[in-house]
Coordinates of C-alpha atoms in Angstrom, one line a residue:
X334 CA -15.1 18.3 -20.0
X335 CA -11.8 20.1 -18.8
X336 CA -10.0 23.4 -19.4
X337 CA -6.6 22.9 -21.0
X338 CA -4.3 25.4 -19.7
X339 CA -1.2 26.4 -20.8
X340 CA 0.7 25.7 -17.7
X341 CA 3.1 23.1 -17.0
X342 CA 3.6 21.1 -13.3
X343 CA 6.2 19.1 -12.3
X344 CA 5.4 16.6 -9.9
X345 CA 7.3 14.4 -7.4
X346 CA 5.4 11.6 -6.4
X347 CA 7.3 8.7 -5.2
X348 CA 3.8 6.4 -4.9
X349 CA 1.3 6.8 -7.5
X350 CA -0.7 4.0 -9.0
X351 CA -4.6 3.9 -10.6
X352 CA -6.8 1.6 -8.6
X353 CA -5.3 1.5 -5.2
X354 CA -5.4 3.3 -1.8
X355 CA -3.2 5.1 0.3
X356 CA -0.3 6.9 -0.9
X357 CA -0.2 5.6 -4.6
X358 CA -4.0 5.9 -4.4
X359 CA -3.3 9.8 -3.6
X360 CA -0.8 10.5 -5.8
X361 CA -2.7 9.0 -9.1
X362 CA -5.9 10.6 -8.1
X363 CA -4.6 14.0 -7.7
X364 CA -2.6 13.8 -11.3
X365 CA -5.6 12.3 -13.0
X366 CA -7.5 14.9 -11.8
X367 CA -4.8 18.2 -12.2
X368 CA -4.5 16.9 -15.7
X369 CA -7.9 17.9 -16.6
X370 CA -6.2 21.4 -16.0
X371 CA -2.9 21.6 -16.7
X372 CA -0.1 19.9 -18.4
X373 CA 2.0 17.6 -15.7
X374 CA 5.3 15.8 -15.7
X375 CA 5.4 13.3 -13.1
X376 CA 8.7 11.6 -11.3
X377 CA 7.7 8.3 -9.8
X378 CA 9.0 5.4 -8.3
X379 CA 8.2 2.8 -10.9
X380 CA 6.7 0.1 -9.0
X381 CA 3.3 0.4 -10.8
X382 CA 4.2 1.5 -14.1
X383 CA 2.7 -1.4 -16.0
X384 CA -0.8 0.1 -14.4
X385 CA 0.3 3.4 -15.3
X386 CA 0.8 3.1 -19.1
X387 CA -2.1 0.4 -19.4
X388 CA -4.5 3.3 -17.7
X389 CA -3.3 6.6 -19.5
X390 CA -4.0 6.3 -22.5
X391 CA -7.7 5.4 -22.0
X392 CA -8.1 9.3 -20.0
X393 CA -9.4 11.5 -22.4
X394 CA -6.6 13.9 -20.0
X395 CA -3.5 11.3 -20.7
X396 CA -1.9 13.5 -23.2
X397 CA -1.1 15.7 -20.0
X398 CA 0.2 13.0 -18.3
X399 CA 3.8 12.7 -18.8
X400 CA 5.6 9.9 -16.6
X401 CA 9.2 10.3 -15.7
X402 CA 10.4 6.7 -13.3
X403 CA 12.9 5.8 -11.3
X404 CA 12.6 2.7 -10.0
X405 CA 14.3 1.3 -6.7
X406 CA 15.0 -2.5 -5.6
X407 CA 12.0 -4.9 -4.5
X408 CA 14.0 -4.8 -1.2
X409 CA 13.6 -0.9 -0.4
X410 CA 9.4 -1.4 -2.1
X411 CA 9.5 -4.2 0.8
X412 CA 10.7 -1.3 3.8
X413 CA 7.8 1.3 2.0
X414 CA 5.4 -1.2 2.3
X415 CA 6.6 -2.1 5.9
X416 CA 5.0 1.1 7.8
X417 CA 7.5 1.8 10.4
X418 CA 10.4 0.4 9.0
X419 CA 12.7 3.6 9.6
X420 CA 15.5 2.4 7.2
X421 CA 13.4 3.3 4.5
X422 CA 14.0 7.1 5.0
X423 CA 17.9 6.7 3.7
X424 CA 16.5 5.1 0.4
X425 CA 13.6 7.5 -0.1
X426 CA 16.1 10.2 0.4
X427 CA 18.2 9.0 -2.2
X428 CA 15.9 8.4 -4.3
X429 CA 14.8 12.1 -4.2
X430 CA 18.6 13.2 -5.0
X431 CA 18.1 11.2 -7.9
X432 CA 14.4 13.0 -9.0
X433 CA 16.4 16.7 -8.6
X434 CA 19.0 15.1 -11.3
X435 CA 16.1 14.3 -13.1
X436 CA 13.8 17.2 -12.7
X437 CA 16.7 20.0 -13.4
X438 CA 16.6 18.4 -16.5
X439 CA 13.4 18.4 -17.8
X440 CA 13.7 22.2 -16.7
X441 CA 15.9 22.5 -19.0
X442 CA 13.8 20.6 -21.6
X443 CA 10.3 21.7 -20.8
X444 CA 9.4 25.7 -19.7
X445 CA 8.4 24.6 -16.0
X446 CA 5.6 26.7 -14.1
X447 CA 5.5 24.8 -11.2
X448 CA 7.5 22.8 -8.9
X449 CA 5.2 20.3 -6.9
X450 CA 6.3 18.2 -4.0
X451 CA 3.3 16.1 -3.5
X452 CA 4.2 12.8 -1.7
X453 CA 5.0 10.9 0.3
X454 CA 3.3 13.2 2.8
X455 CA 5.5 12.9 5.3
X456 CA 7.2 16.2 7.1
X457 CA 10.8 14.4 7.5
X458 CA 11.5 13.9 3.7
X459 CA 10.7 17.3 1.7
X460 CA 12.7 16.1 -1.3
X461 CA 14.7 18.4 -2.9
X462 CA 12.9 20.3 -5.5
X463 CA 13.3 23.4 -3.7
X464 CA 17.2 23.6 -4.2
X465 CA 15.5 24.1 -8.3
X466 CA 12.9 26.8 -7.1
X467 CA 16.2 28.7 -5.1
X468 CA 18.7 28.5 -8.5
X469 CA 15.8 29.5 -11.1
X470 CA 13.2 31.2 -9.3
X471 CA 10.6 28.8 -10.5
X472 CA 7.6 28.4 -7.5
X473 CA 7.3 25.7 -5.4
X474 CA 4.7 24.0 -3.8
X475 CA 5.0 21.9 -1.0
X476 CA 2.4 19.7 0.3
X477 CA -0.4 18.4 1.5
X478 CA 2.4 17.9 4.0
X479 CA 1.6 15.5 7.5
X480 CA 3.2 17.3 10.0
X481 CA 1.7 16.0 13.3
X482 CA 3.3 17.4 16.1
X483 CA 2.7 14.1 18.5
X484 CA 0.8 11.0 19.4
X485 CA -1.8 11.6 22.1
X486 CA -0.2 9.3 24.8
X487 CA -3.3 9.3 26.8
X488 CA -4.8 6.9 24.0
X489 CA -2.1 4.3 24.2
X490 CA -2.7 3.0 28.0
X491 CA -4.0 -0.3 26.6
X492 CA -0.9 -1.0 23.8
X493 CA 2.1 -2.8 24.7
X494 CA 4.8 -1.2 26.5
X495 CA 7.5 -1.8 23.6
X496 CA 4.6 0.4 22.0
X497 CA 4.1 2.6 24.4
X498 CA 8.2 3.2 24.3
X499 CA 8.5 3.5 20.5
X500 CA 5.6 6.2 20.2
X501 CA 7.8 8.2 23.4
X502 CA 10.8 8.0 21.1
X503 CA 9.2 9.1 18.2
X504 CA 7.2 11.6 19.4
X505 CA 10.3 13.3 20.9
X506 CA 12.1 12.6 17.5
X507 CA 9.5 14.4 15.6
X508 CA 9.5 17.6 17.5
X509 CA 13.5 17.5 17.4
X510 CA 13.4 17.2 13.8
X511 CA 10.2 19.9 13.2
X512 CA 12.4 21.9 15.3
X513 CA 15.9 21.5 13.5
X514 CA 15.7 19.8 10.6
X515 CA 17.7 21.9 8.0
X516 CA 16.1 20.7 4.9
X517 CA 12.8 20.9 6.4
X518 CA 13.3 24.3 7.4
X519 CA 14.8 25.4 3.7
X520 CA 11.6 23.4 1.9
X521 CA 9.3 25.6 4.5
X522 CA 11.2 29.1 3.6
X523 CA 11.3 28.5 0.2
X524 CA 8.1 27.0 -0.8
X525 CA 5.4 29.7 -2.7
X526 CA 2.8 27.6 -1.0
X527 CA 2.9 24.9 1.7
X528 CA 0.0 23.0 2.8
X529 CA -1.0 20.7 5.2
X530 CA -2.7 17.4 5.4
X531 CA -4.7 18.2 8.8
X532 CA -5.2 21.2 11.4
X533 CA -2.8 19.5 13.4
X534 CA -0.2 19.9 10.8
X535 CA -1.3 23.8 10.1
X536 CA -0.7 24.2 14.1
X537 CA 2.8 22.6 13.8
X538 CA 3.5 24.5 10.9
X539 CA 2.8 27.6 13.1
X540 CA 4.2 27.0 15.8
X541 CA 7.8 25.5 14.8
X542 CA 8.5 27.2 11.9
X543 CA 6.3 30.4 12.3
X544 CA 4.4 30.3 8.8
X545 CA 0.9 30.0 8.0
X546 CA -0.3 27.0 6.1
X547 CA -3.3 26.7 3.7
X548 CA -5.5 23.3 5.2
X549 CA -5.8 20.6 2.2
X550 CA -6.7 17.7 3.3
X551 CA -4.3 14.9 1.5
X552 CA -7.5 13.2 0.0
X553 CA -10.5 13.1 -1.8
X554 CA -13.7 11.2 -3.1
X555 CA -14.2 10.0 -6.9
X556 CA -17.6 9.0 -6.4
X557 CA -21.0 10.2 -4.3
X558 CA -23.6 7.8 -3.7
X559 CA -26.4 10.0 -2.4
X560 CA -28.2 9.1 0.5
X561 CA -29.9 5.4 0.0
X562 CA -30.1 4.6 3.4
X563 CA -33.2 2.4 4.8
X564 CA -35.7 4.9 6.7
X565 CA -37.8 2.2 8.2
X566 CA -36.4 0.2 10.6
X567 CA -36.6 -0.9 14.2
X568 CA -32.7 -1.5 15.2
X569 CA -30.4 1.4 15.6
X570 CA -27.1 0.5 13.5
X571 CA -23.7 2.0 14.6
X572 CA -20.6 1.0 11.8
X573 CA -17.2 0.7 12.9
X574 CA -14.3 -0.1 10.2
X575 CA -10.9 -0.9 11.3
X576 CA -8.4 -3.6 12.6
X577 CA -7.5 -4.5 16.0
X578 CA -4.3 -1.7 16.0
X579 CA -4.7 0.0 19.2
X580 CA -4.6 3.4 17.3
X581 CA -8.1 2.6 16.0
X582 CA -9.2 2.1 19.7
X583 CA -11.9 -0.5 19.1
X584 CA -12.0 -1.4 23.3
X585 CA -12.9 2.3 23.4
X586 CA -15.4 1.9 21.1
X587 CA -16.8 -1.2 22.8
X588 CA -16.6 0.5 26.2
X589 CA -18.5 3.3 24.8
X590 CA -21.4 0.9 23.2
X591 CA -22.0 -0.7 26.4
X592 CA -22.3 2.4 28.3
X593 CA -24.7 4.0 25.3
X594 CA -26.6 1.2 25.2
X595 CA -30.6 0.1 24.3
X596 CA -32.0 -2.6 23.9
X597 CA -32.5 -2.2 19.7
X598 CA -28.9 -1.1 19.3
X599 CA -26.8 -2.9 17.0
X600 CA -23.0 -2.3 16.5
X601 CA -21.8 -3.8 13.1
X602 CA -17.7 -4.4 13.4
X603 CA -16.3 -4.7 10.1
X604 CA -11.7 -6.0 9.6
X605 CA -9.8 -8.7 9.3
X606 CA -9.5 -9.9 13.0
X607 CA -12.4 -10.9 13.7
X608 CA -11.7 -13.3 16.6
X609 CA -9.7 -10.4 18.1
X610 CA -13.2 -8.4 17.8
X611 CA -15.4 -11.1 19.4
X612 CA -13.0 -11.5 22.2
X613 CA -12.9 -8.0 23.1
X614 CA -16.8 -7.7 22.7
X615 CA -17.6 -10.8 24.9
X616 CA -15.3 -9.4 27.3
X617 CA -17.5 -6.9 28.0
X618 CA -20.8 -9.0 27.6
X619 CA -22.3 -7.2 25.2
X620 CA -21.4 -9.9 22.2
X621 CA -25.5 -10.3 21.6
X622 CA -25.5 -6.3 20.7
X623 CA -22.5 -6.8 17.8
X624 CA -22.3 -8.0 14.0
X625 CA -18.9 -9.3 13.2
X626 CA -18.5 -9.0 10.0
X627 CA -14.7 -9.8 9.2
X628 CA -13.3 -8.7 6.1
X629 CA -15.8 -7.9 3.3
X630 CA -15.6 -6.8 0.3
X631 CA -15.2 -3.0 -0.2
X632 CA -18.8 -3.1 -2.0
X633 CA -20.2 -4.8 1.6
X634 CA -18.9 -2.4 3.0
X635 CA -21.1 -0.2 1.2
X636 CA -24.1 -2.0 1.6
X637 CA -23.6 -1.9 5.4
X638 CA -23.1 1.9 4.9
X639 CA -26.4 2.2 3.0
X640 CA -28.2 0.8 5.9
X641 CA -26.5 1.9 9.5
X642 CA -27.5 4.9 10.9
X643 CA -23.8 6.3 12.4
X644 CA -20.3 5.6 11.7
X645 CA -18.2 5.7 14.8
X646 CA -14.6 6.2 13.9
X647 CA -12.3 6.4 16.9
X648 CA -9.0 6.7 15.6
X649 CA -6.4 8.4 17.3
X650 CA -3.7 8.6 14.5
X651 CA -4.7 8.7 11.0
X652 CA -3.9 11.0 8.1
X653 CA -7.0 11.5 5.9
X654 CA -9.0 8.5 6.7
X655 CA -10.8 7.3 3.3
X656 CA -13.7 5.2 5.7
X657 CA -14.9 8.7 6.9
X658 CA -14.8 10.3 3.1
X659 CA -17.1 7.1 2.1
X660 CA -19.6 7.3 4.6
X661 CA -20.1 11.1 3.9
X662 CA -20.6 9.9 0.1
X663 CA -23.1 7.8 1.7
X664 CA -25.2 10.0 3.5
X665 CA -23.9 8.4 6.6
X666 CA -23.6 10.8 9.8
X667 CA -20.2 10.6 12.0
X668 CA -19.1 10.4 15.4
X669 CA -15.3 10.9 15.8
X670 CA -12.5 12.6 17.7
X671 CA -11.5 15.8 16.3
X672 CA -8.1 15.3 15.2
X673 CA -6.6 14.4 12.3
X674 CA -8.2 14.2 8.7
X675 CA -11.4 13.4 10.0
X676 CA -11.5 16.2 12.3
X677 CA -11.4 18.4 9.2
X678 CA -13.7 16.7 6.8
X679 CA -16.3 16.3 9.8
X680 CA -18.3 19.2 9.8
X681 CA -21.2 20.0 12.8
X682 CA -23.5 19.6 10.3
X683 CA -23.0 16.1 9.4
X684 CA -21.5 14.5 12.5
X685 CA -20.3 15.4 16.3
X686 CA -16.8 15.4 16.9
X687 CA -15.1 14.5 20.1
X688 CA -12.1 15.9 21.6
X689 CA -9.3 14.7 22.7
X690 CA -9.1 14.4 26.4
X691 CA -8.8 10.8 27.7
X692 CA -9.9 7.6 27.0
X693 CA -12.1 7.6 30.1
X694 CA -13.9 10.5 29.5
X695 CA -14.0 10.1 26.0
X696 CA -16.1 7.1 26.6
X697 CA -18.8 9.3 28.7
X698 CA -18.4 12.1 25.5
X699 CA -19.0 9.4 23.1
X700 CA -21.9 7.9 24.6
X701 CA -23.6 11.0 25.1
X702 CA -23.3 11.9 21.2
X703 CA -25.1 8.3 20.5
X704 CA -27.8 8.5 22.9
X705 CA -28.6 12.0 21.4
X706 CA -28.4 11.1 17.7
X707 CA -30.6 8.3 19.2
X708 CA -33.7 10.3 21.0
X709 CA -33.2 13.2 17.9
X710 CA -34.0 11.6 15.0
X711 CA -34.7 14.4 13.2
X712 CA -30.9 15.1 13.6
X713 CA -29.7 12.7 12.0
X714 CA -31.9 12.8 8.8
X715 CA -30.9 16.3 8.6
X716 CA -26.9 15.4 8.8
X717 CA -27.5 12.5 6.7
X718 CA -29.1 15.0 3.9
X719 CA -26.1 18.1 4.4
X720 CA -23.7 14.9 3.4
X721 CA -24.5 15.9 -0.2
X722 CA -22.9 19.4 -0.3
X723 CA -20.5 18.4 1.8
X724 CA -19.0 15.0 -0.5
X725 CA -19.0 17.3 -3.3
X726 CA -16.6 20.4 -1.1
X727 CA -14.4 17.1 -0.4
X728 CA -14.3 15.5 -4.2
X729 CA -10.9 15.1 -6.2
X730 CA -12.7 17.4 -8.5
X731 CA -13.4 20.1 -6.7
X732 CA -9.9 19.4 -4.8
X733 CA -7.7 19.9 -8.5
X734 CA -9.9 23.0 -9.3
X735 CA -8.6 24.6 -6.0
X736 CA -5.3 23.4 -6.3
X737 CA -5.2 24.7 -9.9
X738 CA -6.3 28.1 -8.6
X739 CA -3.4 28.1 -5.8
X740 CA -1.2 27.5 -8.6
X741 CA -2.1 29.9 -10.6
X742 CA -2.4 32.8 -7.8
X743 CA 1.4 31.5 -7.0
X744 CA 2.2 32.5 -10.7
X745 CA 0.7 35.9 -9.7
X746 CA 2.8 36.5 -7.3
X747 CA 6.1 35.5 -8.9
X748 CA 5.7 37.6 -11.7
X749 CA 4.9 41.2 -9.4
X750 CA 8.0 39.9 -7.5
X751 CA 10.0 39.5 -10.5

């Protein structure tokens, strides 16, 4: 059952698709899940549409769901799809001079409440749906908005040096643009709300522009399995999900088994390169201690979840990592750094978080967090039980009902100010 509320949203999201991850995974899930709520119209790309208008009208919610697209050429879907490929950011921005032609007039067509900027993510492209909030007065809400002030250099000793170059240059690119970035700045001053994907992006937020940002992480989980995880067993089975980018730090993670180790403990390595994985593992002889599991189905995955005892995710650079949201539906406790997404959706209660510091020493942190979950078992049946309450805080659910409120506390607002 949903409330259905007089108030209209519009909604720019560039990538939004039912039955996918990452960005069009976002966008779909928080539209399907605002339109239980309120009435939306949604600018998109196009790409997915024959997904779209196959799923809408079986939501009982569709009739909320009004889709507005603007479709660009397979080559520019080819640079979106090609993370890093910086000539994309011309076309997107294009594209959203084309969605404030289109969204001034369905102002005029529709009696707008909201203004909603909702992805890409991404600080550098803030659209332009704020030039509407500044000419009519209408609210507008920016965000969850990635705004990460840096890479954590520290972490990329082991990655090329072309890497190691790029991440220099963009690091200092990002603080010059958070710095001076005019439409940045005019998105940040105008918006009614603005928030951001992670704490790092709230301190960012703070400290270049001078504004206080409310914490939203960018996503959320459509299903909680409970705990079902196998009480009785004699191995002790850490999870790791990733591929071999140097961001994910799997050596780290290796270095840090071996140095945590016992003789029952079992380290289950699940992504596509798995010959990548055995090499690094055998490297470090400690091969007869791993699972390789290669790439498995997203349901194995699940199965492995149901049964380990820890997930160790030691990413470096993520957004909202969708792993660490799963194994929290699972019941499964978490070690990882705190940064990021995960930093924010790990509470003390159902993990230990690291911080950032070194790759050495994070190895000696790390270890110590295993061998204690290890010798306190009791611990970790009482993190893997306080996953419950904490998967429902983090569901898409409970996520639209908040956003829905923020909305509606803008409105508040605008009408004393008016």
């Amino acid at each position: 059952m949903f409330r259905l509320s007089t108030m209209k949203v519009l909604v720019s999201a560039y990538a939004c698709s039912p039955n996918m991850g990452s960005e069009p995974g976002m966008g779909w899930n928080w539209c399907v899940n605002l339109a239980k709520h309120c009435e939306l119209h949604i600018i998109t790309e196009g790409e997915f549409r024959d997904k779209i208008e196959e799923m809408v009208p079986t939501l009982v919610q569709g009739a909320n769901m009004h889709f507005y697209y603007l479709p660009v050429t397979e080559k520019v879907r080819r640079m979106c799809w090609n993370q890093g490929d910086w000539r994309f950011y011309y076309y997107y921005r294009e594209w959203q001079k084309k969605t404030l032609e289109l969204a001034r007039k369905i102002c005029e067509d529709e009696a707008i409440d909201i203004l909603h900027q909702l992805n890409m993510i991404g600080f550098r492209e803030p659209g332009y749906l704020w030039k509407i909030s500044q000419e009519t007065g209408i609210p507008f809400v920016w965000g969850p908005v990635d705004a990460k002030e840096s890479f954590p250099m520290a972490y990329a000793a082991e990655a090329p040096w072309k890497t190691r170059l790029f991440l220099r240059l963009k690091n200092g690119i990002t603080r010059w643009q958070l710095r001076y970035n005019r439409r940045v700045k005019e998105a940040v001053r105008t918006s009614a709300a603005l928030l951001s994907a992670s704490s790092n992006s709230v301190y960012s937020f703070k400290k270049y522009f001078g504004v206080d940002s409310r914490l939203v992480n960018e996503t959320g989980l459509s299903v909680i399995q409970g705990q079902k995880r196998t009480k009785e067993k004699n191995s002790f089975d850490i999870l790791w999900v990733g591929k071999s980018d140097f961001r994910k730090q799997l050596s780290l993670a290796l270095k840090t088994v071996k140095t945590a180790m016992k003789d029952n403990l079992l380290f289950h390595i699940v992504g596509s390169d798995e010959e990548v994985h055995r090499k690094e593992a055998e490297k470090l002889c400690i091969s007869n201690h791993c699972v390789f599991h290669g790439a498995i189905s997203h349901d194995e995955v699940f199965n492995i979840m149901n049964q380990a005892d820890v997930l160790l995710f030691t990413s470096v650079a993520e957004g909202t990592p969708h792993v660490v949201l799963e194994a929290i539906s699972c019941g499964l406790p978490i070690i990882c750094f705190k940064t990021c997404g995960q930093g924010d959706c790990v509470t003390d209660d159902i993990g230990i978080k690291i911080p950032l510091t070194n790759p050495a020493q994070s190895v000696l942190n790390i270890s110590k967090a295993i061998e204690y979950l290890y010798y306190h078992r009791n611990i970790l049946t009482a993190m893997s039980k306080n996953c419950q309450k904490r998967a429902e805080k983090l569901s898409w659910e409970s996520k639209a009902q908040k956003m829905v409120l923020l909305y509606e506390e803008v409105l508040k607002k605008n009408a004393k100010a008016v």
